[in-house]
GROMACS .gro file of C-alpha atoms in nm:
model
  342
    1MET     CA    1   0.014  -0.017  -0.005
    2THR     CA    2   0.102   0.353  -0.073
    3ARG     CA    3   0.036   0.588   0.212
    4ALA     CA    4  -0.056   0.922   0.132
    5VAL     CA    5  -0.199   1.233   0.300
    6LEU     CA    6  -0.465   1.376   0.092
    7ILE     CA    7  -0.493   1.776   0.033
    8CYS     CA    8  -0.835   1.937  -0.090
    9PRO     CA    9  -0.801   2.285  -0.260
   10GLY     CA   10  -0.963   2.611  -0.177
   11ARG     CA   11  -1.073   2.911  -0.373
   12GLY     CA   12  -0.907   3.004  -0.722
   13THR     CA   13  -0.877   2.662  -0.845
   14TYR     CA   14  -1.143   2.627  -1.105
   15ASN     CA   15  -0.990   2.858  -1.380
   16ALA     CA   16  -1.056   2.835  -1.769
   17THR     CA   17  -0.867   2.548  -1.823
   18GLU     CA   18  -1.075   2.357  -1.581
   19LEU     CA   19  -1.380   2.388  -1.762
   20GLY     CA   20  -1.549   2.072  -1.828
   21TYR     CA   21  -1.361   1.902  -1.542
   22LEU     CA   22  -1.643   1.717  -1.406
   23GLY     CA   23  -1.718   1.555  -1.773
   24ARG     CA   24  -1.383   1.481  -1.820
   25HIS     CA   25  -1.320   1.302  -1.518
   26HIS     CA   26  -1.621   1.219  -1.346
   27ALA     CA   27  -1.883   1.108  -1.624
   28GLU     CA   28  -1.929   0.778  -1.442
   29ARG     CA   29  -2.027   0.938  -1.072
   30GLY     CA   30  -2.318   1.071  -1.222
   31ASP     CA   31  -2.545   0.987  -0.881
   32LEU     CA   32  -2.288   1.218  -0.664
   33ILE     CA   33  -2.329   1.476  -0.945
   34ALA     CA   34  -2.676   1.495  -0.953
   35SER     CA   35  -2.738   1.469  -0.538
   36PHE     CA   36  -2.512   1.795  -0.606
   37ASP     CA   37  -2.735   1.917  -0.846
   38ALA     CA   38  -3.037   1.861  -0.670
   39LEU     CA   39  -2.925   2.086  -0.385
   40ARG     CA   40  -2.850   2.349  -0.597
   41SER     CA   41  -3.188   2.314  -0.802
   42LYS     CA   42  -3.352   2.306  -0.429
   43ARG     CA   43  -3.175   2.670  -0.393
   44GLY     CA   44  -3.274   2.802  -0.722
   45ARG     CA   45  -2.934   2.807  -0.827
   46GLU     CA   46  -2.755   2.684  -1.126
   47THR     CA   47  -2.624   2.361  -1.124
   48VAL     CA   48  -2.241   2.231  -1.128
   49SER     CA   49  -2.324   2.041  -1.425
   50THR     CA   50  -2.441   2.281  -1.594
   51LEU     CA   51  -2.192   2.534  -1.481
   52ASP     CA   52  -1.917   2.292  -1.596
   53ALA     CA   53  -2.044   2.200  -1.935
   54ALA     CA   54  -2.079   2.606  -2.027
   55ASP     CA   55  -1.912   2.677  -2.358
   56ARG     CA   56  -1.740   2.946  -2.241
   57PHE     CA   57  -1.550   3.044  -1.906
   58SER     CA   58  -1.633   3.390  -1.792
   59LEU     CA   59  -1.355   3.550  -1.486
   60ALA     CA   60  -1.631   3.772  -1.350
   61LYS     CA   61  -1.885   3.480  -1.321
   62TYR     CA   62  -1.656   3.177  -1.230
   63THR     CA   63  -1.437   3.332  -0.936
   64ARG     CA   64  -1.793   3.428  -0.762
   65GLY     CA   65  -1.805   3.276  -0.431
   66ASP     CA   66  -2.125   3.124  -0.503
   67ILE     CA   67  -2.047   2.946  -0.862
   68ALA     CA   68  -1.649   2.872  -0.753
   69SER     CA   69  -1.705   2.726  -0.438
   70PRO     CA   70  -1.992   2.458  -0.523
   71LEU     CA   71  -1.764   2.362  -0.842
   72ILE     CA   72  -1.443   2.306  -0.657
   73CYS     CA   73  -1.633   2.108  -0.402
   74ALA     CA   74  -1.788   1.851  -0.667
   75CYS     CA   75  -1.461   1.818  -0.852
   76SER     CA   76  -1.247   1.760  -0.527
   77LEU     CA   77  -1.504   1.512  -0.366
   78ALA     CA   78  -1.533   1.306  -0.664
   79ASP     CA   79  -1.163   1.315  -0.706
   80ALA     CA   80  -1.137   1.160  -0.356
   81LEU     CA   81  -1.341   0.922  -0.426
   82ALA     CA   82  -1.142   0.829  -0.748
   83LEU     CA   83  -0.782   0.697  -0.600
   84ARG     CA   84  -0.668   0.358  -0.661
   85ASP     CA   85  -0.750   0.103  -0.403
   86GLU     CA   86  -0.393   0.011  -0.335
   87ILE     CA   87  -0.348   0.408  -0.185
   88GLU     CA   88  -0.416   0.431   0.164
   89VAL     CA   89  -0.529   0.787   0.302
   90VAL     CA   90  -0.361   0.828   0.638
   91ALA     CA   91  -0.482   1.206   0.690
   92ILE     CA   92  -0.675   1.459   0.478
   93THR     CA   93  -0.634   1.845   0.486
   94GLY     CA   94  -0.711   2.134   0.284
   95ASN     CA   95  -0.635   2.527   0.235
   96SER     CA   96  -0.923   2.740   0.349
   97MET     CA   97  -1.234   2.645   0.177
   98GLY     CA   98  -1.049   2.295   0.185
   99TRP     CA   99  -1.126   2.231   0.503
  100TYR     CA  100  -1.478   2.195   0.452
  101LEU     CA  101  -1.387   1.973   0.178
  102ALA     CA  102  -1.186   1.748   0.397
  103LEU     CA  103  -1.457   1.755   0.666
  104ALA     CA  104  -1.646   1.550   0.388
  105ALA     CA  105  -1.383   1.335   0.215
  106GLY     CA  106  -1.278   1.230   0.592
  107GLY     CA  107  -1.622   1.114   0.683
  108ALA     CA  108  -1.728   1.413   0.924
  109LEU     CA  109  -1.985   1.500   0.679
  110THR     CA  110  -2.145   1.326   0.406
  111PRO     CA  111  -2.049   1.437   0.037
  112GLN     CA  112  -2.370   1.613   0.023
  113GLU     CA  113  -2.334   1.769   0.391
  114GLY     CA  114  -1.992   1.888   0.273
  115PHE     CA  115  -2.170   2.037  -0.066
  116ARG     CA  116  -2.420   2.233   0.147
  117LEU     CA  117  -2.200   2.359   0.356
  118VAL     CA  118  -1.986   2.490   0.117
  119ASP     CA  119  -2.254   2.613  -0.100
  120THR     CA  120  -2.390   2.799   0.190
  121MET     CA  121  -2.077   2.940   0.277
  122GLY     CA  122  -1.965   3.067  -0.035
  123GLY     CA  123  -2.310   3.194  -0.116
  124LEU     CA  124  -2.300   3.406   0.197
  125MET     CA  125  -1.896   3.503   0.141
  126GLN     CA  126  -2.051   3.654  -0.248
  127GLU     CA  127  -2.362   3.827  -0.085
  128HIS     CA  128  -2.160   4.009   0.157
  129LEU     CA  129  -1.849   4.029   0.000
  130ILE     CA  130  -1.666   4.172   0.324
  131GLY     CA  131  -1.304   4.321   0.236
  132GLY     CA  132  -1.107   4.159  -0.037
  133GLN     CA  133  -0.727   3.962  -0.052
  134ILE     CA  134  -0.397   4.035  -0.205
  135VAL     CA  135  -0.133   3.773  -0.237
  136TYR     CA  136   0.256   3.845  -0.173
  137PRO     CA  137   0.527   3.594  -0.187
  138TRP     CA  138   0.795   3.606   0.103
  139MET     CA  139   0.976   3.318  -0.076
  140PRO     CA  140   1.231   3.427  -0.348
  141GLY     CA  141   1.178   3.256  -0.672
  142ASP     CA  142   1.425   2.980  -0.588
  143TRP     CA  143   1.201   2.900  -0.298
  144THR     CA  144   1.496   2.916  -0.026
  145VAL     CA  145   1.376   3.018   0.335
  146ASP     CA  146   1.397   3.366   0.397
  147LEU     CA  147   1.218   3.423   0.735
  148ALA     CA  148   1.360   3.767   0.795
  149ASN     CA  149   1.181   3.884   0.491
  150LYS     CA  150   0.834   3.690   0.596
  151SER     CA  151   0.898   3.869   0.949
  152ARG     CA  152   0.941   4.204   0.766
  153LEU     CA  153   0.645   4.165   0.567
  154LEU     CA  154   0.414   4.077   0.860
  155THR     CA  155   0.559   4.394   1.040
  156LEU     CA  156   0.450   4.613   0.766
  157VAL     CA  157   0.092   4.444   0.797
  158SER     CA  158   0.071   4.481   1.147
  159GLU     CA  159   0.203   4.864   1.108
  160ILE     CA  160  -0.062   4.932   0.810
  161ASP     CA  161  -0.338   4.785   1.036
  162ALA     CA  162  -0.251   4.993   1.333
  163ARG     CA  163  -0.349   5.328   1.104
  164ALA     CA  164  -0.670   5.532   1.128
  165GLY     CA  165  -0.915   5.369   0.912
  166CYS     CA  166  -0.726   5.063   0.780
  167ALA     CA  167  -0.798   4.700   0.834
  168LEU     CA  168  -0.535   4.429   0.721
  169SER     CA  169  -0.409   4.126   0.853
  170LEU     CA  170  -0.275   3.770   0.771
  171SER     CA  171  -0.537   3.553   0.610
  172ILE     CA  172  -0.344   3.263   0.517
  173ASP     CA  173   0.015   3.146   0.554
  174LEU     CA  174   0.042   2.949   0.200
  175GLY     CA  175   0.371   2.805   0.159
  176GLY     CA  176   0.602   3.069   0.013
  177MET     CA  177   0.324   3.305   0.005
  178LEU     CA  178   0.121   3.581   0.226
  179VAL     CA  179  -0.247   3.588   0.166
  180LEU     CA  180  -0.372   3.900   0.352
  181ALA     CA  181  -0.731   4.036   0.423
  182GLY     CA  182  -0.818   4.401   0.432
  183ASP     CA  183  -1.057   4.676   0.350
  184GLU     CA  184  -0.966   4.874   0.071
  185ALA     CA  185  -0.740   5.097   0.234
  186GLY     CA  186  -0.549   4.843   0.438
  187LEU     CA  187  -0.476   4.654   0.068
  188SER     CA  188  -0.402   4.993  -0.117
  189ALA     CA  189  -0.154   5.078   0.169
  190PHE     CA  190   0.009   4.750   0.151
  191GLU     CA  191   0.039   4.764  -0.283
  192LEU     CA  192   0.204   5.095  -0.217
  193ALA     CA  193   0.451   4.979   0.037
  194VAL     CA  194   0.596   4.692  -0.113
  195PRO     CA  195   0.818   4.626  -0.416
  196ARG     CA  196   0.625   4.494  -0.737
  197LEU     CA  197   0.741   4.183  -0.820
  198GLY     CA  198   0.722   4.113  -1.223
  199ASP     CA  199   0.373   4.122  -1.364
  200ARG     CA  200   0.205   3.951  -1.057
  201PHE     CA  201   0.249   4.083  -0.733
  202PRO     CA  202   0.095   4.217  -0.545
  203MET     CA  203  -0.179   4.034  -0.685
  204ARG     CA  204  -0.567   4.137  -0.596
  205LEU     CA  205  -0.787   3.841  -0.562
  206PRO     CA  206  -1.101   3.917  -0.814
  207ASN     CA  207  -1.427   3.796  -0.611
  208HIS     CA  208  -1.240   3.717  -0.288
  209ALA     CA  209  -1.409   3.854   0.066
  210GLY     CA  210  -1.133   3.925   0.318
  211PHE     CA  211  -1.146   3.559   0.441
  212HIS     CA  212  -1.004   3.422   0.775
  213ALA     CA  213  -0.992   3.767   0.921
  214PRO     CA  214  -1.211   3.966   1.218
  215MET     CA  215  -1.404   4.121   0.938
  216GLN     CA  216  -1.585   3.787   0.867
  217ASP     CA  217  -1.780   3.772   1.206
  218PRO     CA  218  -2.113   3.826   1.053
  219VAL     CA  219  -2.071   3.570   0.820
  220ALA     CA  220  -1.948   3.320   1.060
  221GLN     CA  221  -2.254   3.390   1.311
  222MET     CA  222  -2.483   3.349   0.981
  223GLY     CA  223  -2.305   3.011   0.927
  224ARG     CA  224  -2.333   2.886   1.291
  225ALA     CA  225  -2.718   2.969   1.284
  226ALA     CA  226  -2.740   2.777   0.974
  227PHE     CA  227  -2.566   2.497   1.088
  228GLY     CA  228  -2.564   2.320   1.427
  229ALA     CA  229  -2.328   2.073   1.627
  230ASP     CA  230  -2.510   1.807   1.548
  231PHE     CA  231  -2.451   1.831   1.150
  232PHE     CA  232  -2.101   1.701   1.243
  233ASN     CA  233  -2.040   1.344   1.260
  234GLN     CA  234  -1.700   1.163   1.403
  235PRO     CA  235  -1.474   1.174   1.121
  236SER     CA  236  -1.298   0.807   0.976
  237LEU     CA  237  -0.980   0.934   0.926
  238PRO     CA  238  -0.730   1.192   1.089
  239LEU     CA  239  -0.818   1.559   0.992
  240ILE     CA  240  -0.593   1.827   0.974
  241ASP     CA  241  -0.745   2.174   1.046
  242GLY     CA  242  -0.599   2.554   0.969
  243ARG     CA  243  -0.395   2.570   1.295
  244GLY     CA  244  -0.235   2.248   1.237
  245HIS     CA  245  -0.440   2.092   1.497
  246LEU     CA  246  -0.522   1.693   1.464
  247TRP     CA  247  -0.868   1.594   1.516
  248TRP     CA  248  -0.846   1.205   1.560
  249PRO     CA  249  -1.157   0.971   1.432
  250GLN     CA  250  -1.408   0.880   1.688
  251ALA     CA  251  -1.228   1.108   1.946
  252CYS     CA  252  -1.355   1.453   1.835
  253ASN     CA  253  -1.530   1.687   2.062
  254LEU     CA  254  -1.822   1.764   1.757
  255GLU     CA  255  -1.947   2.068   1.965
  256ALA     CA  256  -1.533   2.204   1.929
  257LEU     CA  257  -1.547   2.078   1.552
  258TRP     CA  258  -1.835   2.287   1.506
  259SER     CA  259  -1.729   2.597   1.691
  260TYR     CA  260  -1.378   2.614   1.523
  261THR     CA  261  -1.511   2.523   1.181
  262LEU     CA  262  -1.777   2.808   1.176
  263GLY     CA  263  -1.585   3.009   1.413
  264ALA     CA  264  -1.200   3.061   1.408
  265GLN     CA  265  -1.182   2.890   1.099
  266VAL     CA  266  -1.380   3.203   0.949
  267THR     CA  267  -1.204   3.495   1.133
  268GLU     CA  268  -0.884   3.380   1.224
  269PRO     CA  269  -0.569   3.354   1.013
  270TYR     CA  270  -0.569   3.005   0.823
  271ASP     CA  271  -0.188   2.821   0.870
  272PHE     CA  272  -0.190   2.608   0.589
  273SER     CA  273   0.205   2.567   0.625
  274ALA     CA  274   0.124   2.439   0.961
  275ALA     CA  275  -0.123   2.169   0.830
  276ILE     CA  276   0.149   2.029   0.598
  277ARG     CA  277   0.389   2.042   0.847
  278MET     CA  278   0.188   1.814   1.091
  279ALA     CA  279   0.089   1.597   0.765
  280ALA     CA  280   0.427   1.550   0.701
  281ARG     CA  281   0.575   1.517   1.066
  282GLU     CA  282   0.294   1.316   1.221
  283PHE     CA  283   0.242   1.076   0.943
  284ALA     CA  284   0.540   1.046   0.703
  285PRO     CA  285   0.371   0.956   0.433
  286ASP     CA  286   0.471   0.812   0.096
  287LEU     CA  287   0.286   1.074  -0.104
  288PHE     CA  288   0.095   1.406  -0.103
  289ILE     CA  289  -0.198   1.393  -0.319
  290ILE     CA  290  -0.383   1.703  -0.429
  291THR     CA  291  -0.742   1.672  -0.525
  292GLY     CA  292  -0.827   1.893  -0.847
  293PRO     CA  293  -0.954   2.077  -1.003
  294GLY     CA  294  -0.639   2.294  -1.115
  295SER     CA  295  -0.265   2.238  -0.995
  296THR     CA  296  -0.195   2.566  -0.853
  297MET     CA  297  -0.154   2.430  -0.493
  298GLY     CA  298   0.152   2.229  -0.569
  299GLY     CA  299   0.390   2.538  -0.523
  300ALA     CA  300   0.257   2.597  -0.212
  301VAL     CA  301   0.260   2.265  -0.066
  302ALA     CA  302   0.638   2.192  -0.240
  303GLN     CA  303   0.689   2.532  -0.039
  304SER     CA  304   0.543   2.415   0.303
  305LEU     CA  305   0.755   2.095   0.281
  306ILE     CA  306   1.088   2.288   0.210
  307ALA     CA  307   0.992   2.539   0.486
  308CYS     CA  308   0.983   2.273   0.752
  309GLY     CA  309   1.282   2.085   0.627
  310TRP     CA  310   1.099   1.797   0.506
  311LYS     CA  311   1.334   1.508   0.363
  312GLY     CA  312   1.618   1.750   0.382
  313MET     CA  313   1.491   1.978   0.100
  314ARG     CA  314   1.593   2.344   0.119
  315SER     CA  315   1.533   2.510  -0.205
  316LYS     CA  316   1.331   2.496  -0.547
  317ALA     CA  317   1.607   2.265  -0.711
  318GLU     CA  318   1.627   2.013  -0.420
  319PHE     CA  319   1.244   1.961  -0.449
  320ASP     CA  320   1.259   1.889  -0.813
  321ALA     CA  321   1.536   1.643  -0.768
  322LEU     CA  322   1.360   1.465  -0.575
  323GLN     CA  323   1.018   1.510  -0.729
  324ALA     CA  324   1.202   1.351  -1.057
  325GLN     CA  325   1.389   1.079  -0.867
  326SER     CA  326   1.018   0.937  -0.722
  327PRO     CA  327   0.745   1.155  -0.699
  328LEU     CA  328   0.628   1.275  -0.361
  329LEU     CA  329   0.383   1.496  -0.465
  330ILE     CA  330   0.066   1.448  -0.698
  331SER     CA  331  -0.159   1.715  -0.830
  332MET     CA  332  -0.481   1.542  -0.952
  333GLY     CA  333  -0.568   1.838  -1.190
  334ARG     CA  334  -0.281   1.764  -1.385
  335ASP     CA  335  -0.327   1.481  -1.668
  336ASP     CA  336   0.051   1.345  -1.643
  337GLN     CA  337   0.027   1.315  -1.271
  338ARG     CA  338  -0.337   1.208  -1.206
  339ALA     CA  339  -0.273   0.883  -1.413
  340LEU     CA  340  -0.043   0.795  -1.144
  341VAL     CA  341  -0.334   0.779  -0.871
  342VAL     CA  342  -0.666   0.683  -1.047
   0.00000   0.00000   0.00000
């Protein structure tokens, strides 16, 4: 058996090249997709099947929380069910919205319950759209660890947040990237204060609210009103949350799981790097498998492994050498890698 940690993606992973992902990869999972479609139809929303089968991709439409979230959820959960029998999933984690997907893939929710949670929270985020997000790297292009630069950037974030009329905070510690949440004043101040890197950074994320920040407390309250603690079940697999905390099967305080999922997970920074560090050190898997759609999460996982010194890696070149020798990271959104695990 190959021991694997499964990683579920967050927003921003269903893009133009992913249009048709469900149709290409999961035509045989019609019952699962139909159950998701039924939940969307019941709410008067366009189904994931219709969205996935569209003739063209619209950035303005497909980056919306009420569109992107259910599409990514359907693709990811279908991928989780498509793994070869000889792959033993020893733990599951995810990035941001990927925590909801991990709950469903790990048995704390059924796939349909997970989809309903994602659809509800994605809709609430889009409806209220409080604040925004910006991405900026702290690692250089060779992915060497520069903690002094990371510290300088986080100090700048704190300084801007302390200014009158500005809100800015860490949203996601995403490998070699910092995802920041803030209001317009805070985000603009950061953009003016940091060097521009190529044509990409600092990069605003379209249709993204200021996730994982105190400003999302109203959304968290609405989420708790929509879902009670009795919505959750004991997971069947170990789950690693956005603090790097482990939730063990048949040993979870379900009220605490509910409180975290619809409380701190929404309003406090999400430490994806800590989740990957815990997964590597606690479970020492043969593989890290990222479900689709998309393949943009691969860099963040590799950077997180480099940052914690996994297998002695200290740079992108060393990761690439290990990956070429014997793959340790598989992105199911890449056809060449997908074939290794399905």
